PDB file of C-alpha atoms in Angstrom:
ATOM      1  CA  MET C   1       0.000   0.000   0.000  1.00  0.00           C
ATOM      2  CA  SER C   2       1.389   3.382  -0.942  1.00  0.00           C
ATOM      3  CA  GLY C   3       1.907   6.267   1.453  1.00  0.00           C
ATOM      4  CA  ALA C   4      -0.516   8.334  -0.642  1.00  0.00           C
ATOM      5  CA  TRP C   5      -3.268   5.755  -0.036  1.00  0.00           C
ATOM      6  CA  LEU C   6      -2.706   5.869   3.721  1.00  0.00           C
ATOM      7  CA  GLY C   7      -2.807   9.662   3.730  1.00  0.00           C
ATOM      8  CA  THR C   8      -6.075   9.667   1.800  1.00  0.00           C
ATOM      9  CA  LEU C   9      -7.592   7.167   4.239  1.00  0.00           C
ATOM     10  CA  ARG C  10      -6.803   9.408   7.214  1.00  0.00           C
ATOM     11  CA  VAL C  11      -8.402  12.427   5.569  1.00  0.00           C
ATOM     12  CA  VAL C  12     -11.572  10.451   4.792  1.00  0.00           C
ATOM     13  CA  ASP C  13     -11.784   9.205   8.381  1.00  0.00           C
ATOM     14  CA  ALA C  14     -11.393  12.760   9.675  1.00  0.00           C
ATOM     15  CA  VAL C  15     -14.137  14.049   7.399  1.00  0.00           C
ATOM     16  CA  ASN C  16     -16.489  11.280   8.544  1.00  0.00           C
ATOM     17  CA  LEU C  17     -15.770  12.009  12.202  1.00  0.00           C
ATOM     18  CA  ILE C  18     -16.364  15.748  11.915  1.00  0.00           C
ATOM     19  CA  ALA C  19     -19.601  15.034  10.035  1.00  0.00           C
ATOM     20  CA  THR C  20     -20.757  13.054  13.070  1.00  0.00           C
ATOM     21  CA  PHE C  21     -20.966  16.237  15.134  1.00  0.00           C
ATOM     22  CA  LYS C  22     -22.242  18.549  12.356  1.00  0.00           C
ATOM     23  CA  THR C  23     -19.385  20.936  13.111  1.00  0.00           C
ATOM     24  CA  LYS C  24     -15.663  21.116  12.415  1.00  0.00           C
ATOM     25  CA  ASN C  25     -14.817  21.833  16.059  1.00  0.00           C
ATOM     26  CA  PRO C  26     -17.033  19.787  18.413  1.00  0.00           C
ATOM     27  CA  ILE C  27     -17.610  20.664  22.049  1.00  0.00           C
ATOM     28  CA  ILE C  28     -18.385  17.381  23.807  1.00  0.00           C
ATOM     29  CA  GLY C  29     -19.856  17.370  27.301  1.00  0.00           C
ATOM     30  CA  VAL C  30     -19.500  14.447  29.704  1.00  0.00           C
ATOM     31  CA  VAL C  31     -22.222  12.757  31.748  1.00  0.00           C
ATOM     32  CA  HIS C  32     -20.566  11.160  34.785  1.00  0.00           C
ATOM     33  CA  LEU C  33     -22.856   8.354  35.891  1.00  0.00           C
ATOM     34  CA  ALA C  34     -23.476   7.836  39.589  1.00  0.00           C
ATOM     35  CA  PRO C  35     -22.158   4.485  40.902  1.00  0.00           C
ATOM     36  CA  LEU C  36     -23.610   1.544  38.987  1.00  0.00           C
ATOM     37  CA  PRO C  37     -24.570  -1.945  40.229  1.00  0.00           C
ATOM     38  CA  THR C  38     -21.615  -3.975  41.611  1.00  0.00           C
ATOM     39  CA  SER C  39     -19.408  -0.881  42.019  1.00  0.00           C
ATOM     40  CA  PRO C  40     -18.109  -0.188  45.563  1.00  0.00           C
ATOM     41  CA  ARG C  41     -20.309   2.901  46.045  1.00  0.00           C
ATOM     42  CA  TRP C  42     -23.455   1.535  44.386  1.00  0.00           C
ATOM     43  CA  GLY C  43     -26.423   3.077  46.211  1.00  0.00           C
ATOM     44  CA  GLY C  44     -29.015   0.453  45.331  1.00  0.00           C
ATOM     45  CA  SER C  45     -31.324   2.546  43.115  1.00  0.00           C
ATOM     46  CA  LEU C  46     -30.846   2.455  39.351  1.00  0.00           C
ATOM     47  CA  LYS C  47     -33.808   4.824  39.013  1.00  0.00           C
ATOM     48  CA  THR C  48     -31.827   7.493  40.888  1.00  0.00           C
ATOM     49  CA  VAL C  49     -28.815   6.968  38.615  1.00  0.00           C
ATOM     50  CA  ILE C  50     -30.985   7.275  35.498  1.00  0.00           C
ATOM     51  CA  GLU C  51     -32.742  10.427  36.714  1.00  0.00           C
ATOM     52  CA  ARG C  52     -29.448  12.193  37.443  1.00  0.00           C
ATOM     53  CA  ALA C  53     -28.008  11.127  34.079  1.00  0.00           C
ATOM     54  CA  GLU C  54     -31.083  12.459  32.271  1.00  0.00           C
ATOM     55  CA  GLN C  55     -30.865  15.766  34.148  1.00  0.00           C
ATOM     56  CA  GLU C  56     -27.184  16.209  33.285  1.00  0.00           C
ATOM     57  CA  ALA C  57     -27.649  15.239  29.636  1.00  0.00           C
ATOM     58  CA  THR C  58     -30.527  17.710  29.342  1.00  0.00           C
ATOM     59  CA  ALA C  59     -28.491  20.497  30.958  1.00  0.00           C
ATOM     60  CA  LEU C  60     -25.550  19.892  28.629  1.00  0.00           C
ATOM     61  CA  ALA C  61     -27.774  19.773  25.551  1.00  0.00           C
ATOM     62  CA  ALA C  62     -29.620  22.944  26.567  1.00  0.00           C
ATOM     63  CA  GLY C  63     -26.271  24.681  27.016  1.00  0.00           C
ATOM     64  CA  GLY C  64     -25.364  23.980  23.405  1.00  0.00           C
ATOM     65  CA  VAL C  65     -22.764  21.200  23.412  1.00  0.00           C
ATOM     66  CA  ASP C  66     -22.297  19.321  20.138  1.00  0.00           C
ATOM     67  CA  GLY C  67     -22.168  15.826  21.631  1.00  0.00           C
ATOM     68  CA  LEU C  68     -22.126  13.790  24.837  1.00  0.00           C
ATOM     69  CA  ILE C  69     -19.896  11.124  26.338  1.00  0.00           C
ATOM     70  CA  ILE C  70     -21.502   8.918  28.974  1.00  0.00           C
ATOM     71  CA  GLU C  71     -19.085   7.190  31.331  1.00  0.00           C
ATOM     72  CA  ASN C  72     -19.142   5.195  34.553  1.00  0.00           C
ATOM     73  CA  PHE C  73     -16.863   7.707  36.283  1.00  0.00           C
ATOM     74  CA  PHE C  74     -18.044   7.081  39.833  1.00  0.00           C
ATOM     75  CA  ASP C  75     -17.522   3.321  39.648  1.00  0.00           C
ATOM     76  CA  ALA C  76     -13.941   3.799  40.889  1.00  0.00           C
ATOM     77  CA  PRO C  77     -11.897   1.854  41.780  1.00  0.00           C
ATOM     78  CA  PHE C  78     -12.185   0.483  38.259  1.00  0.00           C
ATOM     79  CA  THR C  79     -11.485  -2.913  36.815  1.00  0.00           C
ATOM     80  CA  LYS C  80      -8.622  -3.001  34.321  1.00  0.00           C
ATOM     81  CA  GLN C  81     -10.546  -4.405  31.405  1.00  0.00           C
ATOM     82  CA  GLN C  82     -13.913  -6.172  31.400  1.00  0.00           C
ATOM     83  CA  VAL C  83     -16.616  -4.729  33.636  1.00  0.00           C
ATOM     84  CA  ASP C  84     -19.400  -6.710  35.285  1.00  0.00           C
ATOM     85  CA  PRO C  85     -22.389  -7.588  33.044  1.00  0.00           C
ATOM     86  CA  ALA C  86     -24.594  -5.518  35.358  1.00  0.00           C
ATOM     87  CA  VAL C  87     -22.583  -2.422  34.420  1.00  0.00           C
ATOM     88  CA  VAL C  88     -23.006  -3.191  30.717  1.00  0.00           C
ATOM     89  CA  SER C  89     -26.744  -3.687  31.181  1.00  0.00           C
ATOM     90  CA  ALA C  90     -27.149  -0.485  33.186  1.00  0.00           C
ATOM     91  CA  MET C  91     -25.141   1.614  30.734  1.00  0.00           C
ATOM     92  CA  THR C  92     -27.070   0.200  27.774  1.00  0.00           C
ATOM     93  CA  LEU C  93     -30.355   1.179  29.414  1.00  0.00           C
ATOM     94  CA  ILE C  94     -29.106   4.652  30.371  1.00  0.00           C
ATOM     95  CA  VAL C  95     -27.615   5.471  26.973  1.00  0.00           C
ATOM     96  CA  ASP C  96     -30.790   4.348  25.233  1.00  0.00           C
ATOM     97  CA  ARG C  97     -32.877   6.565  27.533  1.00  0.00           C
ATOM     98  CA  ILE C  98     -30.643   9.568  26.888  1.00  0.00           C
ATOM     99  CA  LYS C  99     -30.703   8.989  23.131  1.00  0.00           C
ATOM    100  CA  ASN C 100     -34.479   9.331  23.256  1.00  0.00           C
ATOM    101  CA  LEU C 101     -34.172  12.482  25.362  1.00  0.00           C
ATOM    102  CA  VAL C 102     -31.640  14.633  23.478  1.00  0.00           C
ATOM    103  CA  VAL C 103     -30.878  15.035  19.795  1.00  0.00           C
ATOM    104  CA  LEU C 104     -27.087  14.877  19.968  1.00  0.00           C
ATOM    105  CA  PRO C 105     -24.340  12.465  18.925  1.00  0.00           C
ATOM    106  CA  ILE C 106     -23.600  10.213  21.892  1.00  0.00           C
ATOM    107  CA  GLY C 107     -20.488   8.302  22.848  1.00  0.00           C
ATOM    108  CA  LEU C 108     -19.454   5.959  25.653  1.00  0.00           C
ATOM    109  CA  ASN C 109     -16.423   5.383  27.798  1.00  0.00           C
ATOM    110  CA  VAL C 110     -16.545   2.187  29.865  1.00  0.00           C
ATOM    111  CA  LEU C 111     -13.821   2.677  32.448  1.00  0.00           C
ATOM    112  CA  ARG C 112     -11.147   1.813  32.894  1.00  0.00           C
ATOM    113  CA  ASN C 113     -10.566   0.249  29.498  1.00  0.00           C
ATOM    114  CA  ASP C 114     -13.470  -1.997  28.499  1.00  0.00           C
ATOM    115  CA  ALA C 115     -13.570  -0.927  24.867  1.00  0.00           C
ATOM    116  CA  HIS C 116     -15.305  -4.132  23.778  1.00  0.00           C
ATOM    117  CA  SER C 117     -18.301  -3.462  26.022  1.00  0.00           C
ATOM    118  CA  ALA C 118     -18.376   0.192  24.957  1.00  0.00           C
ATOM    119  CA  LEU C 119     -18.387  -0.806  21.293  1.00  0.00           C
ATOM    120  CA  ALA C 120     -21.085  -3.429  21.852  1.00  0.00           C
ATOM    121  CA  ILE C 121     -23.338  -0.981  23.704  1.00  0.00           C
ATOM    122  CA  ALA C 122     -22.776   1.796  21.171  1.00  0.00           C
ATOM    123  CA  THR C 123     -23.521  -0.512  18.258  1.00  0.00           C
ATOM    124  CA  CYS C 124     -26.713  -1.902  19.805  1.00  0.00           C
ATOM    125  CA  VAL C 125     -28.194   1.486  20.757  1.00  0.00           C
ATOM    126  CA  ASN C 126     -26.921   3.316  17.643  1.00  0.00           C
ATOM    127  CA  ALA C 127     -24.552   5.612  19.505  1.00  0.00           C
ATOM    128  CA  GLN C 128     -21.950   7.341  17.365  1.00  0.00           C
ATOM    129  CA  PHE C 129     -18.571   6.880  19.060  1.00  0.00           C
ATOM    130  CA  ILE C 130     -16.592   5.476  21.961  1.00  0.00           C
ATOM    131  CA  ARG C 131     -13.609   6.711  23.948  1.00  0.00           C
ATOM    132  CA  VAL C 132     -10.810   4.229  24.594  1.00  0.00           C
ATOM    133  CA  ASN C 133      -8.241   5.103  27.252  1.00  0.00           C
ATOM    134  CA  VAL C 134      -5.559   2.663  26.061  1.00  0.00           C
ATOM    135  CA  LEU C 135      -5.919   1.569  22.437  1.00  0.00           C
ATOM    136  CA  THR C 136      -2.240   0.941  21.713  1.00  0.00           C
ATOM    137  CA  GLY C 137       0.894   0.629  23.811  1.00  0.00           C
ATOM    138  CA  VAL C 138       1.287  -0.342  27.460  1.00  0.00           C
ATOM    139  CA  MET C 139       0.420   1.950  30.366  1.00  0.00           C
ATOM    140  CA  ALA C 140       1.112   1.635  34.080  1.00  0.00           C
ATOM    141  CA  THR C 141      -2.054   2.777  35.850  1.00  0.00           C
ATOM    142  CA  ASP C 142      -3.645   2.702  39.286  1.00  0.00           C
ATOM    143  CA  GLN C 143      -5.446  -0.440  38.055  1.00  0.00           C
ATOM    144  CA  GLY C 144      -2.149  -2.102  37.125  1.00  0.00           C
ATOM    145  CA  ILE C 145      -0.587  -2.680  33.717  1.00  0.00           C
ATOM    146  CA  ILE C 146      -3.023  -2.079  30.841  1.00  0.00           C
ATOM    147  CA  GLU C 147      -2.157  -3.226  27.336  1.00  0.00           C
ATOM    148  CA  GLY C 148      -3.820  -1.771  24.269  1.00  0.00           C
ATOM    149  CA  GLN C 149      -5.951  -4.265  22.332  1.00  0.00           C
ATOM    150  CA  ALA C 150      -6.456  -2.406  19.055  1.00  0.00           C
ATOM    151  CA  HIS C 151      -6.126  -5.616  17.042  1.00  0.00           C
ATOM    152  CA  GLU C 152      -9.041  -7.219  18.891  1.00  0.00           C
ATOM    153  CA  LEU C 153     -11.225  -4.107  18.997  1.00  0.00           C
ATOM    154  CA  LEU C 154     -10.946  -3.285  15.290  1.00  0.00           C
ATOM    155  CA  ARG C 155     -11.689  -6.879  14.338  1.00  0.00           C
ATOM    156  CA  TYR C 156     -14.680  -6.853  16.680  1.00  0.00           C
ATOM    157  CA  ARG C 157     -15.979  -3.671  15.060  1.00  0.00           C
ATOM    158  CA  ARG C 158     -15.711  -5.309  11.652  1.00  0.00           C
ATOM    159  CA  GLU C 159     -17.423  -8.468  12.957  1.00  0.00           C
ATOM    160  CA  LEU C 160     -20.311  -6.392  14.303  1.00  0.00           C
ATOM    161  CA  GLY C 161     -20.609  -4.478  11.040  1.00  0.00           C
ATOM    162  CA  SER C 162     -20.432  -1.358  13.187  1.00  0.00           C
ATOM    163  CA  GLU C 163     -19.793   2.217  12.069  1.00  0.00           C
ATOM    164  CA  VAL C 164     -19.095   3.465  15.601  1.00  0.00           C
ATOM    165  CA  LYS C 165     -16.072   5.792  15.641  1.00  0.00           C
ATOM    166  CA  ILE C 166     -13.136   5.261  17.998  1.00  0.00           C
ATOM    167  CA  LEU C 167     -11.618   8.232  19.837  1.00  0.00           C
ATOM    168  CA  ALA C 168      -8.448   7.057  21.555  1.00  0.00           C
ATOM    169  CA  ASP C 169      -6.441   8.668  24.325  1.00  0.00           C
ATOM    170  CA  VAL C 170      -2.736   9.162  23.729  1.00  0.00           C
ATOM    171  CA  LEU C 171      -0.575   8.847  26.881  1.00  0.00           C
ATOM    172  CA  VAL C 172      -3.798   8.795  28.888  1.00  0.00           C
ATOM    173  CA  LYS C 173      -4.219  10.621  32.214  1.00  0.00           C
ATOM    174  CA  HIS C 174      -3.681   8.820  35.535  1.00  0.00           C
ATOM    175  CA  ALA C 175      -1.091   6.619  33.814  1.00  0.00           C
ATOM    176  CA  ARG C 176       2.516   6.440  32.694  1.00  0.00           C
ATOM    177  CA  PRO C 177       3.799   4.667  29.598  1.00  0.00           C
ATOM    178  CA  LEU C 178       6.187   1.766  29.966  1.00  0.00           C
ATOM    179  CA  GLY C 179       9.296   2.868  28.119  1.00  0.00           C
ATOM    180  CA  THR C 180      10.282   6.365  27.030  1.00  0.00           C
ATOM    181  CA  PRO C 181       7.223   8.539  26.333  1.00  0.00           C
ATOM    182  CA  ASN C 182       7.334  10.163  22.911  1.00  0.00           C
ATOM    183  CA  LEU C 183       4.175  12.072  22.087  1.00  0.00           C
ATOM    184  CA  THR C 184       4.722  12.244  18.336  1.00  0.00           C
ATOM    185  CA  THR C 185       5.354   8.511  18.055  1.00  0.00           C
ATOM    186  CA  ALA C 186       2.407   7.693  20.326  1.00  0.00           C
ATOM    187  CA  VAL C 187       0.025   9.781  18.200  1.00  0.00           C
ATOM    188  CA  GLN C 188       1.294   8.249  14.979  1.00  0.00           C
ATOM    189  CA  ASP C 189       1.037   4.707  16.350  1.00  0.00           C
ATOM    190  CA  THR C 190      -2.482   5.302  17.656  1.00  0.00           C
ATOM    191  CA  ILE C 191      -3.660   6.507  14.246  1.00  0.00           C
ATOM    192  CA  GLU C 192      -1.578   4.510  11.789  1.00  0.00           C
ATOM    193  CA  ARG C 193      -1.249   1.225  13.685  1.00  0.00           C
ATOM    194  CA  GLY C 194      -4.277   1.426  16.008  1.00  0.00           C
ATOM    195  CA  LEU C 195      -6.570   2.911  13.310  1.00  0.00           C
ATOM    196  CA  ALA C 196      -8.178   5.406  15.691  1.00  0.00           C
ATOM    197  CA  ASP C 197     -10.665   7.801  14.091  1.00  0.00           C
ATOM    198  CA  GLY C 198      -9.547  10.590  16.417  1.00  0.00           C
ATOM    199  CA  VAL C 199      -7.074  11.092  19.259  1.00  0.00           C
ATOM    200  CA  ILE C 200      -7.481  12.666  22.682  1.00  0.00           C
ATOM    201  CA  LEU C 201      -4.771  14.509  24.585  1.00  0.00           C
ATOM    202  CA  SER C 202      -5.149  15.115  28.318  1.00  0.00           C
ATOM    203  CA  GLY C 203      -3.063  16.350  31.207  1.00  0.00           C
ATOM    204  CA  TRP C 204      -1.714  13.983  33.843  1.00  0.00           C
ATOM    205  CA  ALA C 205      -4.965  13.794  35.820  1.00  0.00           C
ATOM    206  CA  THR C 206      -8.683  14.613  35.772  1.00  0.00           C
ATOM    207  CA  GLY C 207      -9.061  18.396  35.600  1.00  0.00           C
ATOM    208  CA  SER C 208      -5.476  18.867  34.401  1.00  0.00           C
ATOM    209  CA  PRO C 209      -5.132  20.322  30.877  1.00  0.00           C
ATOM    210  CA  PRO C 210      -2.560  19.393  28.236  1.00  0.00           C
ATOM    211  CA  SER C 211      -0.058  22.061  27.276  1.00  0.00           C
ATOM    212  CA  PHE C 212      -0.436  24.151  24.134  1.00  0.00           C
ATOM    213  CA  GLU C 213       2.934  22.846  22.967  1.00  0.00           C
ATOM    214  CA  ASP C 214       1.850  19.219  23.332  1.00  0.00           C
ATOM    215  CA  LEU C 215      -1.367  19.946  21.443  1.00  0.00           C
ATOM    216  CA  GLU C 216       0.646  21.454  18.602  1.00  0.00           C
ATOM    217  CA  LEU C 217       2.887  18.379  18.505  1.00  0.00           C
ATOM    218  CA  ALA C 218      -0.123  16.064  18.507  1.00  0.00           C
ATOM    219  CA  VAL C 219      -1.875  17.946  15.700  1.00  0.00           C
ATOM    220  CA  ALA C 220       1.287  17.915  13.590  1.00  0.00           C
ATOM    221  CA  ALA C 221       1.717  14.174  14.143  1.00  0.00           C
ATOM    222  CA  ALA C 222      -1.979  13.447  13.472  1.00  0.00           C
ATOM    223  CA  LYS C 223      -1.770  14.844   9.918  1.00  0.00           C
ATOM    224  CA  GLY C 224      -5.459  15.618   9.561  1.00  0.00           C
ATOM    225  CA  THR C 225      -6.966  13.168  12.032  1.00  0.00           C
ATOM    226  CA  PRO C 226      -8.917  15.156  14.670  1.00  0.00           C
ATOM    227  CA  VAL C 227      -7.196  15.922  17.981  1.00  0.00           C
ATOM    228  CA  PHE C 228      -9.378  16.588  21.032  1.00  0.00           C
ATOM    229  CA  ILE C 229      -8.511  18.240  24.333  1.00  0.00           C
ATOM    230  CA  GLY C 230      -9.419  15.516  26.814  1.00  0.00           C
ATOM    231  CA  SER C 231      -9.245  17.135  30.244  1.00  0.00           C
ATOM    232  CA  GLY C 232      -8.801  20.362  32.156  1.00  0.00           C
ATOM    233  CA  ALA C 233     -10.494  22.762  29.732  1.00  0.00           C
ATOM    234  CA  ASP C 234     -12.190  25.732  31.417  1.00  0.00           C
ATOM    235  CA  LEU C 235     -13.121  29.352  30.773  1.00  0.00           C
ATOM    236  CA  ASP C 236      -9.675  30.542  31.829  1.00  0.00           C
ATOM    237  CA  ASN C 237      -7.601  28.362  29.489  1.00  0.00           C
ATOM    238  CA  ILE C 238      -9.863  27.499  26.556  1.00  0.00           C
ATOM    239  CA  GLY C 239      -8.804  30.619  24.665  1.00  0.00           C
ATOM    240  CA  ARG C 240      -5.208  29.439  24.841  1.00  0.00           C
ATOM    241  CA  LEU C 241      -5.753  25.728  24.165  1.00  0.00           C
ATOM    242  CA  LEU C 242      -8.593  25.449  21.655  1.00  0.00           C
ATOM    243  CA  PRO C 243      -6.802  27.219  18.765  1.00  0.00           C
ATOM    244  CA  ALA C 244      -4.333  24.303  18.754  1.00  0.00           C
ATOM    245  CA  ALA C 245      -6.981  21.539  18.750  1.00  0.00           C
ATOM    246  CA  ASP C 246      -9.893  20.315  16.643  1.00  0.00           C
ATOM    247  CA  GLY C 247     -12.345  19.871  19.500  1.00  0.00           C
ATOM    248  CA  VAL C 248     -12.718  19.589  23.251  1.00  0.00           C
ATOM    249  CA  ILE C 249     -14.147  17.105  25.749  1.00  0.00           C
ATOM    250  CA  VAL C 250     -15.163  18.915  28.922  1.00  0.00           C
ATOM    251  CA  ALA C 251     -16.569  17.774  32.258  1.00  0.00           C
ATOM    252  CA  SER C 252     -15.319  19.166  35.581  1.00  0.00           C
ATOM    253  CA  SER C 253     -15.479  22.866  34.725  1.00  0.00           C
ATOM    254  CA  LEU C 254     -19.134  22.582  33.660  1.00  0.00           C
ATOM    255  CA  LYS C 255     -20.211  21.423  37.104  1.00  0.00           C
ATOM    256  CA  ARG C 256     -21.429  23.585  39.954  1.00  0.00           C
ATOM    257  CA  HIS C 257     -18.454  25.450  41.436  1.00  0.00           C
ATOM    258  CA  GLY C 258     -16.245  23.457  39.048  1.00  0.00           C
ATOM    259  CA  LYS C 259     -16.296  20.470  41.414  1.00  0.00           C
ATOM    260  CA  ILE C 260     -16.356  16.983  39.886  1.00  0.00           C
ATOM    261  CA  THR C 261     -18.865  15.623  42.417  1.00  0.00           C
ATOM    262  CA  GLU C 262     -21.450  18.375  41.802  1.00  0.00           C
ATOM    263  CA  PRO C 263     -24.224  18.342  39.174  1.00  0.00           C
ATOM    264  CA  VAL C 264     -23.835  20.027  35.792  1.00  0.00           C
ATOM    265  CA  ASP C 265     -24.420  23.792  35.973  1.00  0.00           C
ATOM    266  CA  PRO C 266     -26.421  25.006  32.919  1.00  0.00           C
ATOM    267  CA  ILE C 267     -25.010  28.536  33.245  1.00  0.00           C
ATOM    268  CA  ARG C 268     -21.433  27.259  33.196  1.00  0.00           C
ATOM    269  CA  VAL C 269     -22.254  25.127  30.157  1.00  0.00           C
ATOM    270  CA  SER C 270     -23.670  28.090  28.234  1.00  0.00           C
ATOM    271  CA  GLN C 271     -20.728  30.324  29.124  1.00  0.00           C
ATOM    272  CA  PHE C 272     -18.175  27.725  28.084  1.00  0.00           C
ATOM    273  CA  VAL C 273     -19.938  26.878  24.822  1.00  0.00           C
ATOM    274  CA  GLU C 274     -20.329  30.541  23.879  1.00  0.00           C
ATOM    275  CA  THR C 275     -16.644  31.236  24.543  1.00  0.00           C
ATOM    276  CA  ALA C 276     -15.481  28.136  22.668  1.00  0.00           C
ATOM    277  CA  ARG C 277     -17.690  28.951  19.674  1.00  0.00           C
ATOM    278  CA  GLN C 278     -16.262  32.468  19.497  1.00  0.00           C
ATOM    279  CA  ILE C 279     -12.750  31.015  19.470  1.00  0.00           C
ATOM    280  CA  ASN C 280     -13.678  28.523  16.755  1.00  0.00           C
ATOM    281  CA  ASP C 281     -15.243  31.303  14.662  1.00  0.00           C
ATOM    282  CA  GLN C 282     -12.073  33.377  14.956  1.00  0.00           C
ATOM    283  CA  LYS C 283      -9.971  30.374  13.979  1.00  0.00           C
ATOM    284  CA  ALA C 284     -12.176  29.729  10.956  1.00  0.00           C
ATOM    285  CA  LYS C 285     -11.825  33.342   9.795  1.00  0.00           C
ATOM    286  CA  VAL C 286      -8.041  33.111  10.044  1.00  0.00           C
ATOM    287  CA  ASN C 287      -7.982  29.820   8.139  1.00  0.00           C
ATOM    288  CA  ASN C 288     -10.283  31.175   5.432  1.00  0.00           C
ATOM    289  CA  SER C 289      -8.049  34.210   4.961  1.00  0.00           C
ATOM    290  CA  LEU C 290      -4.973  32.089   4.252  1.00  0.00           C
ATOM    291  CA  PRO C 291      -4.102  31.681   0.552  1.00  0.00           C
ATOM    292  CA  SER C 292      -4.705  28.230  -0.912  1.00  0.00           C
ATOM    293  CA  LEU C 293      -1.653  26.233  -1.916  1.00  0.00           C
ATOM    294  CA  PRO C 294      -1.535  25.181  -5.570  1.00  0.00           C
ATOM    295  CA  LEU C 295      -2.175  21.485  -6.202  1.00  0.00           C
ATOM    296  CA  SER C 296       0.900  19.569  -7.308  1.00  0.00           C
ATOM    297  CA  THR C 297       0.753  17.755 -10.614  1.00  0.00           C
TER     298      THR C 297
END
């Protein structure tokens, strides 16, 4: 296969992914599910979990986000890979309920790294994408050593006949790579060898943003595949970070008082979305003003 063919494939994947969100620069809000059945802090009422999830999804949608990620955030401490079937069942029910409640693209993240369950749920309920914390490489995490299983996941997607997109973290938060971390190589491997449809760059922990310099490196290495800010985005730093990225996934700063345990604050959502859209509009004007390069023959 020629290098030109591979380059064309990446551009097509990027176009398809952006089309998912009906915008070139998606703002994706996160619904953090309350503890689910079998998790250490499970409260015993799935109805309560569903009601809170519906409230948060509605608040995010009303605030203008372009998509949602639903994840079992409060199930910590997480399993490394496969979650309990009760978690899969609960998340399937919740995602299906939310899909009937809001008209937005929806994705899943089954923590810590159960990409197979996420893909199965997304395919069955017609969700649009999943987030995978470790798609390629080997990461040392608080759950132990996690190995990427891109070869299994991509074959499973083909077996299911699924069109669900895969957004993959690169050097994911709350983890350290085994071996020397090289951001450029990690991005390239995730896209070219892991076949991710988009990559996500975070800081070292929840609520910690990536640096502008790292975002620039990731975008350069991605060569047209979308790069998302994966953590730490807020009103104070979005003006600095978003110009270097293609989209943003945001959670903590949209909650009341910016605290992860609080409910989503509709006012914070609206303020963040308005600011991010202004930045994206400015970026688009700059890009449109640049002269087009002549096509080579």
